[in-house]
PDB file of C-alpha atoms in Angstrom:
ATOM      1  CA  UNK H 520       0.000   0.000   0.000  1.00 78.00           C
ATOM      2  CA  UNK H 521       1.201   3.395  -0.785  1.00 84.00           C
ATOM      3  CA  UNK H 522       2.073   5.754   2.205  1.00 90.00           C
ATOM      4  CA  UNK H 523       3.648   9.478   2.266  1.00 95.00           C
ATOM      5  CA  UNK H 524       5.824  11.040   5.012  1.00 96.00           C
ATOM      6  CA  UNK H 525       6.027  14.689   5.365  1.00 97.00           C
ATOM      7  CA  UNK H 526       9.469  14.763   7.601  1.00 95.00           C
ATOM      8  CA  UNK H 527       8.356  18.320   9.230  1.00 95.00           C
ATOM      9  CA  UNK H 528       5.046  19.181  10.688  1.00 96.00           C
ATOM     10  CA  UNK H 529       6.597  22.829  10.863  1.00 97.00           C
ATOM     11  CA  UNK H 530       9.199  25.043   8.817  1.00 98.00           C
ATOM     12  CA  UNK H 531       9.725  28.842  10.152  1.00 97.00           C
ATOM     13  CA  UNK H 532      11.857  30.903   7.819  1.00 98.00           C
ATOM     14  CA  UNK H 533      12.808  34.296   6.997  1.00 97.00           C
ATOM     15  CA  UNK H 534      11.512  36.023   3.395  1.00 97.00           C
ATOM     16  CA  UNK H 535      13.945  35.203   0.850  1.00 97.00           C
ATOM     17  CA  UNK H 536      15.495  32.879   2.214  1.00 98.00           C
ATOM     18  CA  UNK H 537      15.328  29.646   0.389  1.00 98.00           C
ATOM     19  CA  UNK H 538      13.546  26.488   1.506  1.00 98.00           C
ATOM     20  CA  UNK H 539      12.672  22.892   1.496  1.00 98.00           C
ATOM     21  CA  UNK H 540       9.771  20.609   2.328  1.00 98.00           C
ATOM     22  CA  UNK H 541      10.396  17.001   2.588  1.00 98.00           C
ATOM     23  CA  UNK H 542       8.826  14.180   1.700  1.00 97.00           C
ATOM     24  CA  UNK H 543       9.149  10.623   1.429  1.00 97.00           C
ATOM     25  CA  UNK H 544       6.758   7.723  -0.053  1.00 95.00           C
ATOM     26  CA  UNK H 545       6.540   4.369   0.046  1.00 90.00           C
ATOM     27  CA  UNK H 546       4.980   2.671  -3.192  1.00 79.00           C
ATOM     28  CA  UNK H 547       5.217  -0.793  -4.808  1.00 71.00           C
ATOM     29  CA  UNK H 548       4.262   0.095  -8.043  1.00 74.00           C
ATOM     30  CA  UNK H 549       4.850   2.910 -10.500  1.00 75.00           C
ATOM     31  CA  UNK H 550       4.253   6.496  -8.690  1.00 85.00           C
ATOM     32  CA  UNK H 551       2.430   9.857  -9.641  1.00 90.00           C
ATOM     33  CA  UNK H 552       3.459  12.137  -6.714  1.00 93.00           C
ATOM     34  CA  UNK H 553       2.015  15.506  -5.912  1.00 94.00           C
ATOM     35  CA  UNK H 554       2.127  18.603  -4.100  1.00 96.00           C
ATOM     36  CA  UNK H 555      -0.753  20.643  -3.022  1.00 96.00           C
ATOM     37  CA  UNK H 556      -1.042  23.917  -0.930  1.00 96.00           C
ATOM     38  CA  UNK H 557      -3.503  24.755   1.610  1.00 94.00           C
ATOM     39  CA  UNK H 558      -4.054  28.668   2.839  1.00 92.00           C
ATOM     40  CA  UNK H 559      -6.162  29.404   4.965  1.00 86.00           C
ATOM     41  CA  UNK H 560      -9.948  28.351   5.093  1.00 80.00           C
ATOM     42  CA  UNK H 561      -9.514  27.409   1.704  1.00 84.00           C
ATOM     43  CA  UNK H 562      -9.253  24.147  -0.334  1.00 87.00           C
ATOM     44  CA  UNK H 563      -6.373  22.403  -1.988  1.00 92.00           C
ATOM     45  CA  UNK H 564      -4.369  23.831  -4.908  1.00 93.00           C
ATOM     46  CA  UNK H 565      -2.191  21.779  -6.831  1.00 93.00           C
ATOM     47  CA  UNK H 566       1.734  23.022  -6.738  1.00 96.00           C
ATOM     48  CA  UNK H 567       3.144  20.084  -9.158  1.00 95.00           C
ATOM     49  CA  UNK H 568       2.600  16.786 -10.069  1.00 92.00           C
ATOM     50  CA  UNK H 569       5.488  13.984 -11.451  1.00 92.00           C
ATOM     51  CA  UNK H 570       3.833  11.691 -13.490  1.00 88.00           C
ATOM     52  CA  UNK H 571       6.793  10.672 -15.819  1.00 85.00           C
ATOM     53  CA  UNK H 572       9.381  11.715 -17.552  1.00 86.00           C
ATOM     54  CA  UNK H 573      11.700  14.323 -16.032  1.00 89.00           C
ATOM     55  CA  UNK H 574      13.027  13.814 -12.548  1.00 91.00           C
ATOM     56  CA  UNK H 575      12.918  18.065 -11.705  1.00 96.00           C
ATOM     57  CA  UNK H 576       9.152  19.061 -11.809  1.00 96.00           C
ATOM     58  CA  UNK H 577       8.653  22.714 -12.155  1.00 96.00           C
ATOM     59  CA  UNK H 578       5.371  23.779 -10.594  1.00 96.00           C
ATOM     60  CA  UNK H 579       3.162  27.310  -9.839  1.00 95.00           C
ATOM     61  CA  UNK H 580       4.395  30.166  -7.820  1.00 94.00           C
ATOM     62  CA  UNK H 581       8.408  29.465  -8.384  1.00 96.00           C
ATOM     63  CA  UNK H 582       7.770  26.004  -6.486  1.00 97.00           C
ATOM     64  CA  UNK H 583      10.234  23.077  -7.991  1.00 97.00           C
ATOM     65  CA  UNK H 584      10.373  19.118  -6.384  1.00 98.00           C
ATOM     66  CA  UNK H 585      12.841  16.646  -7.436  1.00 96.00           C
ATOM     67  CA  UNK H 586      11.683  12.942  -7.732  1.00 95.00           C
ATOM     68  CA  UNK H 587      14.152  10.545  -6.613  1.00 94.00           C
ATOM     69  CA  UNK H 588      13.196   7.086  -7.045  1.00 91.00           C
ATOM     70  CA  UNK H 589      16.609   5.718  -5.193  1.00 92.00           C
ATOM     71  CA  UNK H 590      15.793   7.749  -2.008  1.00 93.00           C
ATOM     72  CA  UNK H 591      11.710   7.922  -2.554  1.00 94.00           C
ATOM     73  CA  UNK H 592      12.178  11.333  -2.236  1.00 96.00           C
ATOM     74  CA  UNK H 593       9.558  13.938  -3.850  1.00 97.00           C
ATOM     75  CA  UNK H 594      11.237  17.117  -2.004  1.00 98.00           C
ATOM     76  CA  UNK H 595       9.664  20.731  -2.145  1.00 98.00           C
ATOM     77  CA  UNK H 596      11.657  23.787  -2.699  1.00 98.00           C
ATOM     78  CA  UNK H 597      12.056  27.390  -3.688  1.00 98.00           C
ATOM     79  CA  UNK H 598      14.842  29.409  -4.026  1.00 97.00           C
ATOM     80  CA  UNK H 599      13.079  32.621  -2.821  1.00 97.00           C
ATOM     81  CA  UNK H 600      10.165  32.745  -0.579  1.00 97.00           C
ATOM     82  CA  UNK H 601       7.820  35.093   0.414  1.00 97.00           C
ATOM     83  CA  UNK H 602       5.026  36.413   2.776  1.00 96.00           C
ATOM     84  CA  UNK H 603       2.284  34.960   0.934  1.00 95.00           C
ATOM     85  CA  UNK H 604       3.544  31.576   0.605  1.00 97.00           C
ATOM     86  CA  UNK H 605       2.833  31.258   4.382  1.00 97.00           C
ATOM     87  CA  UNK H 606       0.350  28.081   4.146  1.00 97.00           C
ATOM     88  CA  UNK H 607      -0.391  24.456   5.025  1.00 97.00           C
ATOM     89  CA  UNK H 608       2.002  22.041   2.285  1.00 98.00           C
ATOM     90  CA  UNK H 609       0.849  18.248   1.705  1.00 97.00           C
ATOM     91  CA  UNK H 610       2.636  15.757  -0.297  1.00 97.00           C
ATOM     92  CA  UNK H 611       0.139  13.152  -2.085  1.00 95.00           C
ATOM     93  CA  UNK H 612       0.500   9.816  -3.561  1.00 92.00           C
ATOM     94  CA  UNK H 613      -2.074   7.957  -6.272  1.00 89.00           C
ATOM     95  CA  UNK H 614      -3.247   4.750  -5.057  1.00 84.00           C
ATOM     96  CA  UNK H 615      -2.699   2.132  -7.184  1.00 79.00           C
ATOM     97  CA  UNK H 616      -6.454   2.057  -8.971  1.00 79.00           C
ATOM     98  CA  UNK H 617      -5.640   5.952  -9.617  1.00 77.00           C
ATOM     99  CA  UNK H 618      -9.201   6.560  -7.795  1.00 84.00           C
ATOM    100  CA  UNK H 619      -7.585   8.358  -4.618  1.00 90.00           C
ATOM    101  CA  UNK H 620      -5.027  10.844  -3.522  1.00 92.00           C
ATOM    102  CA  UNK H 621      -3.138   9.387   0.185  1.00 93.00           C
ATOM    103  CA  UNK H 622      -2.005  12.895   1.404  1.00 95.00           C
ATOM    104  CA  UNK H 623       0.877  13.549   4.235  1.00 96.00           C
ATOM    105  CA  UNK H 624      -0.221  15.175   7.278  1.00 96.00           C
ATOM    106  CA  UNK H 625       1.568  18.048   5.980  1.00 97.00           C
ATOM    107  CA  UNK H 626       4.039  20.712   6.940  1.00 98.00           C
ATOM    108  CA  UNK H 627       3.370  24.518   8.207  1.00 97.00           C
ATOM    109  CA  UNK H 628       5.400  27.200   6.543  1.00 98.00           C
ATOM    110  CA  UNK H 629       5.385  30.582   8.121  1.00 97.00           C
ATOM    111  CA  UNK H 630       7.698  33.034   6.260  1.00 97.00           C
ATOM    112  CA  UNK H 631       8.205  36.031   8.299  1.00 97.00           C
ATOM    113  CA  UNK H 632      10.297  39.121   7.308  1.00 94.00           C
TER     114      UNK H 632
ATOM    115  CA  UNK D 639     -10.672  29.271  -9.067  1.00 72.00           C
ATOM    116  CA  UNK D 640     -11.283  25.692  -9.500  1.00 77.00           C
ATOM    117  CA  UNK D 641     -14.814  25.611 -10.941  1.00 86.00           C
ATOM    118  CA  UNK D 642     -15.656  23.694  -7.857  1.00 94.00           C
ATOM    119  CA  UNK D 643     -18.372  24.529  -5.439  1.00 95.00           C
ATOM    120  CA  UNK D 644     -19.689  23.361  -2.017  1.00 96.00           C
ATOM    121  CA  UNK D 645     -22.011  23.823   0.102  1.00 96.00           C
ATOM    122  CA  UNK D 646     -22.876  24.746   3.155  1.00 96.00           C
ATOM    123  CA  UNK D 647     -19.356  26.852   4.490  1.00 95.00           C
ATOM    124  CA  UNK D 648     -20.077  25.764   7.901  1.00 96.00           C
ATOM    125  CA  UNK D 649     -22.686  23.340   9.637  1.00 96.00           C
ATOM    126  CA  UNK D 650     -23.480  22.379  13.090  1.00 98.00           C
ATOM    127  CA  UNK D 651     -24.938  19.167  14.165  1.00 98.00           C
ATOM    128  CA  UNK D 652     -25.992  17.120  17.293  1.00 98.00           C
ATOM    129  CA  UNK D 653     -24.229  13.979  17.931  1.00 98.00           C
ATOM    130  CA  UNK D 654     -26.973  10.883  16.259  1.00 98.00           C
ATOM    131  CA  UNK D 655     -28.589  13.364  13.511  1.00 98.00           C
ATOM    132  CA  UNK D 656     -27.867  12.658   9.623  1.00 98.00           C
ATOM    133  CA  UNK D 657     -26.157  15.471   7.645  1.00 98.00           C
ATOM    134  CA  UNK D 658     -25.611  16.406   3.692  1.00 98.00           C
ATOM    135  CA  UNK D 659     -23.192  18.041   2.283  1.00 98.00           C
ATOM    136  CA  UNK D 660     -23.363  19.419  -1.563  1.00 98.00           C
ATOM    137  CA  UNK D 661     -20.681  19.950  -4.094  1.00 97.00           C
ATOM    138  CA  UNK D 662     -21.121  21.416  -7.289  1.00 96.00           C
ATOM    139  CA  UNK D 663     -18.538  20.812 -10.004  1.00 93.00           C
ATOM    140  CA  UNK D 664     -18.145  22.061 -13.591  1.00 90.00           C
ATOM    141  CA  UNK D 665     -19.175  20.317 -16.699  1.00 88.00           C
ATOM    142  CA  UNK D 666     -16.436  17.182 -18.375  1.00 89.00           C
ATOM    143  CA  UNK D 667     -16.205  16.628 -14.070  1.00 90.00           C
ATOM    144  CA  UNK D 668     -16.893  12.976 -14.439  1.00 91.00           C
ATOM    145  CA  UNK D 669     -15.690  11.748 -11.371  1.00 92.00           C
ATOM    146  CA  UNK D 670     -15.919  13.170  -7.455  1.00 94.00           C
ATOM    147  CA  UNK D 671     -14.194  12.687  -4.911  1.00 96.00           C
ATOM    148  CA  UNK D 672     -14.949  13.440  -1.061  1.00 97.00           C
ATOM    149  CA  UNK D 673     -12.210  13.778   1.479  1.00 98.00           C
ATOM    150  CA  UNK D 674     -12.653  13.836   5.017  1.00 98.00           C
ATOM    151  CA  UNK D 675      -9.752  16.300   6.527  1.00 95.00           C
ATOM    152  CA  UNK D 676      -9.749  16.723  10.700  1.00 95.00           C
ATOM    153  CA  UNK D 677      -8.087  19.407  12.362  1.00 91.00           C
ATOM    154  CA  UNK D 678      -4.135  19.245  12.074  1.00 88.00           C
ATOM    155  CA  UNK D 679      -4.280  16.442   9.694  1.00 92.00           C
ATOM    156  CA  UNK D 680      -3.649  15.523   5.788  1.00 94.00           C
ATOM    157  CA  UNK D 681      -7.180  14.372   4.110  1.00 96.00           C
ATOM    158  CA  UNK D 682      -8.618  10.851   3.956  1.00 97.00           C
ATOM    159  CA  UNK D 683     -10.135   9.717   0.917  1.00 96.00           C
ATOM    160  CA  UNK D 684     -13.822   8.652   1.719  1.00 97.00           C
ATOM    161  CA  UNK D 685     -14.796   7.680  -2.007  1.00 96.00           C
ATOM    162  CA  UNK D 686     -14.982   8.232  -5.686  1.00 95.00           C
ATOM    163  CA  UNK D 687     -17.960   8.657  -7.764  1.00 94.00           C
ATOM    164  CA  UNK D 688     -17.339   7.965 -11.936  1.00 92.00           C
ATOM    165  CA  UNK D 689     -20.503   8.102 -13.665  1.00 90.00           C
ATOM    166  CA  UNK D 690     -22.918   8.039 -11.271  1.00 92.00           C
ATOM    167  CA  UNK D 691     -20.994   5.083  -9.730  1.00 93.00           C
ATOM    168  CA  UNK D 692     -18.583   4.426  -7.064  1.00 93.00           C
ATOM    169  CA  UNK D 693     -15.787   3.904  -8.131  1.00 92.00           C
ATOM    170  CA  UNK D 694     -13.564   3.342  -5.045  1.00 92.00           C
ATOM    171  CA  UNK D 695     -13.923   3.629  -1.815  1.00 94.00           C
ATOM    172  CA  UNK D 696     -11.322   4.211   1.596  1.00 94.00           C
ATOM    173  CA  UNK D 697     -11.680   2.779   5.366  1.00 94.00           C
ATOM    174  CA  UNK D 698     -14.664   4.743   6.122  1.00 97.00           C
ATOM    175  CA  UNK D 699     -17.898   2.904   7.499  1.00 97.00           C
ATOM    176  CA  UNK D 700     -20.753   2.649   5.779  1.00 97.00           C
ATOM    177  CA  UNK D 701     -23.044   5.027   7.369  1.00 98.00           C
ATOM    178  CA  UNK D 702     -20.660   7.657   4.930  1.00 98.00           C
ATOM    179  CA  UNK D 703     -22.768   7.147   1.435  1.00 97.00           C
ATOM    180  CA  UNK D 704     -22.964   9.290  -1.217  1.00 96.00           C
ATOM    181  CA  UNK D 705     -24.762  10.523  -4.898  1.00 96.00           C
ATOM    182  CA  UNK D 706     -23.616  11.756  -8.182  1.00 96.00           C
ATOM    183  CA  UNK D 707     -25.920  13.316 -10.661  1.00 94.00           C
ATOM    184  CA  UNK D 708     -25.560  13.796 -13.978  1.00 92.00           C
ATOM    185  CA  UNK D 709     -25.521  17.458 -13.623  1.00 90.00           C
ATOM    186  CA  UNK D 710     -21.901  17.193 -12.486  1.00 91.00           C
ATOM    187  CA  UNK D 711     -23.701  17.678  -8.416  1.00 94.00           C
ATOM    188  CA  UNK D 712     -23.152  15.164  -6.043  1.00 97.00           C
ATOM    189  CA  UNK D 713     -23.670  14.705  -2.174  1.00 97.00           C
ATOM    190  CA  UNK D 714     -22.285  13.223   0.810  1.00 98.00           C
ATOM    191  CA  UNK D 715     -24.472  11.918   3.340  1.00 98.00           C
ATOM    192  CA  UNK D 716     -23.443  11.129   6.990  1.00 98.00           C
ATOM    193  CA  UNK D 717     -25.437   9.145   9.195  1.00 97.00           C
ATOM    194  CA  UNK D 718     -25.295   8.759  12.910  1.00 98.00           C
ATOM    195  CA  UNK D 719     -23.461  11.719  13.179  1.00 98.00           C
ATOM    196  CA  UNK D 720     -20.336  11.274  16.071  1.00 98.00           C
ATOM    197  CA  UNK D 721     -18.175  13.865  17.524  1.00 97.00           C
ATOM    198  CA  UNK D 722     -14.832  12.314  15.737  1.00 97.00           C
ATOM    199  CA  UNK D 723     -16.764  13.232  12.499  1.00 98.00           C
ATOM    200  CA  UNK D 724     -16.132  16.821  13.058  1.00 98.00           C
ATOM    201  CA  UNK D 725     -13.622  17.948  10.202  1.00 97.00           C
ATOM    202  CA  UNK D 726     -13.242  19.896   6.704  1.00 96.00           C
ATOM    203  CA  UNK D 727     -15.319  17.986   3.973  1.00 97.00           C
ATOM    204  CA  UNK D 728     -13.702  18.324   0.553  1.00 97.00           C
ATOM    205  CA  UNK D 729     -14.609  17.758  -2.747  1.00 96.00           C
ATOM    206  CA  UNK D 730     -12.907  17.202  -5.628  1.00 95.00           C
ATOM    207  CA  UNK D 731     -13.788  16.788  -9.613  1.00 93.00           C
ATOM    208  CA  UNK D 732     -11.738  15.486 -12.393  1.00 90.00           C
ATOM    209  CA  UNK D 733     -12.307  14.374 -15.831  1.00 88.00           C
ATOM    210  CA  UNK D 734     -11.733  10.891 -15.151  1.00 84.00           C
ATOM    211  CA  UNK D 735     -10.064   8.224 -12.542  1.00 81.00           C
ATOM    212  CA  UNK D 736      -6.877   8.938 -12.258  1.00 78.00           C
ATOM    213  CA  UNK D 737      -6.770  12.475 -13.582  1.00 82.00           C
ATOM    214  CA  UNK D 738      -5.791  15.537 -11.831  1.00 84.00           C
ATOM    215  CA  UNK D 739      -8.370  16.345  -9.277  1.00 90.00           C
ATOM    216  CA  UNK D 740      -9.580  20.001  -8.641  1.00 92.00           C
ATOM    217  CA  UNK D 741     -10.518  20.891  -5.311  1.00 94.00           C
ATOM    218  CA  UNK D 742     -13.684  22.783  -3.447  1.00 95.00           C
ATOM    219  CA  UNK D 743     -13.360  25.323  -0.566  1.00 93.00           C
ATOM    220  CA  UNK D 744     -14.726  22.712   1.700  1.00 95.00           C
ATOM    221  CA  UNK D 745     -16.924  22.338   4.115  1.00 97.00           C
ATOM    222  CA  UNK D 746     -16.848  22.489   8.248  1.00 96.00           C
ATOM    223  CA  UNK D 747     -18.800  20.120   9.922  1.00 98.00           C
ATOM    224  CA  UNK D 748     -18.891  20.331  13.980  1.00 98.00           C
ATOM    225  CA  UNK D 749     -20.385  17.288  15.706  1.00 98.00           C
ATOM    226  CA  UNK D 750     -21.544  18.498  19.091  1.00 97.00           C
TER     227      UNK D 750
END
């Protein structure tokens, strides 16, 4: 069965500074891996998705994850952040069937200036 | 904006009564999906609607049942309401199993 880790429940950082969000899943079969944002009282918003292909998945709002298949690794980052990106991060994993998203607990970043 | 609707924001129920919850998705939305998200936690998939039918379904007991109409609507029913059933309820639409899924705003259910 498929399973996601989100290895932070919290990240503080300073604007502009850079930053990462980890996360690590556990599949058996082939993996489509995503990343979805949460602000508040609001839905989910899909970041980025790896499906196939290329290993560095560019996504919305200067948000980039690497998939790493050796370390089952699908890590967040950005290389600037600000304010507004202060939200609630999960990491998400397809079950097998495709019919459901298994989300992380997910991981609070608070950007402060 | 996800073209993805639901309804009520907020609801407040007595432990033991039923409850529905609405979600409204736009048109090629073939499938729904409900997921049941409690406070501090990632959501849980509760089940998948393609068609009109469900189409999968996670660890979630039966008194959680739900509808899809062909007007790309569905609904989530709750029965027996219980106070670990307090949580965000959200919705999602897609073209298809397995496609990307587009989320609702959600709704807040507290059990009291």
């Amino acid at each position: 069965a498929q399973s996601v880790t989100q290895l932070d429940s919290q990240v503080p950082v300073f604007e502009e500074a850079p930053v990462e969000l980890r996360c690590n899943y556990s599949s058996s079969v082939s993996v489509y891996l995503f990343w979805y944002v949460q602000y508040p009282n609001q839905g989910l918003q899909l970041l980025l998705k790896y499906l196939s292909g290329s290993t560095l998945v560019k996504g919305i709002n200067g948000f980039e994850a690497e998939f790493n298949k050796s370390q089952t690794s699908f890590h967040l980052r950005k290389p600037s952040v600000h304010i507004s990106d202060t939200a609630e991060y999960f990491c998400a994993v397809a079950n097998q069937a495709g019919t459901a998203l298994i989300f992380g607990k997910g991981t609070t970043l608070s950007v402060s200036s | 904006e996800t073209g993805v609707t639901q309804s009520p924001t907020h609801l407040i129920k007595t432990r033991g009564q039923q409850v529905t919850l609405r979600c409204s998705s736009q048109s090629g939305h073939n499938t729904v999906s409900w997921y049941q998200q409690a406070l501090g936690q990632g959501p849980q998939f509760i089940f998948q609607y393609y068609r009109e039918e469900e189409n999968g379904r996670g660890n979630f007991p039966p008194r959680f049942s739900g509808l899809q109409f062909p007007n790309y609507s569905s609904e989530l029913n709750v029965n027996a309401l219980e106070l670990d059933d307090s949580a965000l309820y959200l919705c999602a639409g897609g073209v298809g199993p397995g496609d990307e899924q587009f989320f609702g705003p959600g709704t807040r259910l507290t059990v009291l």
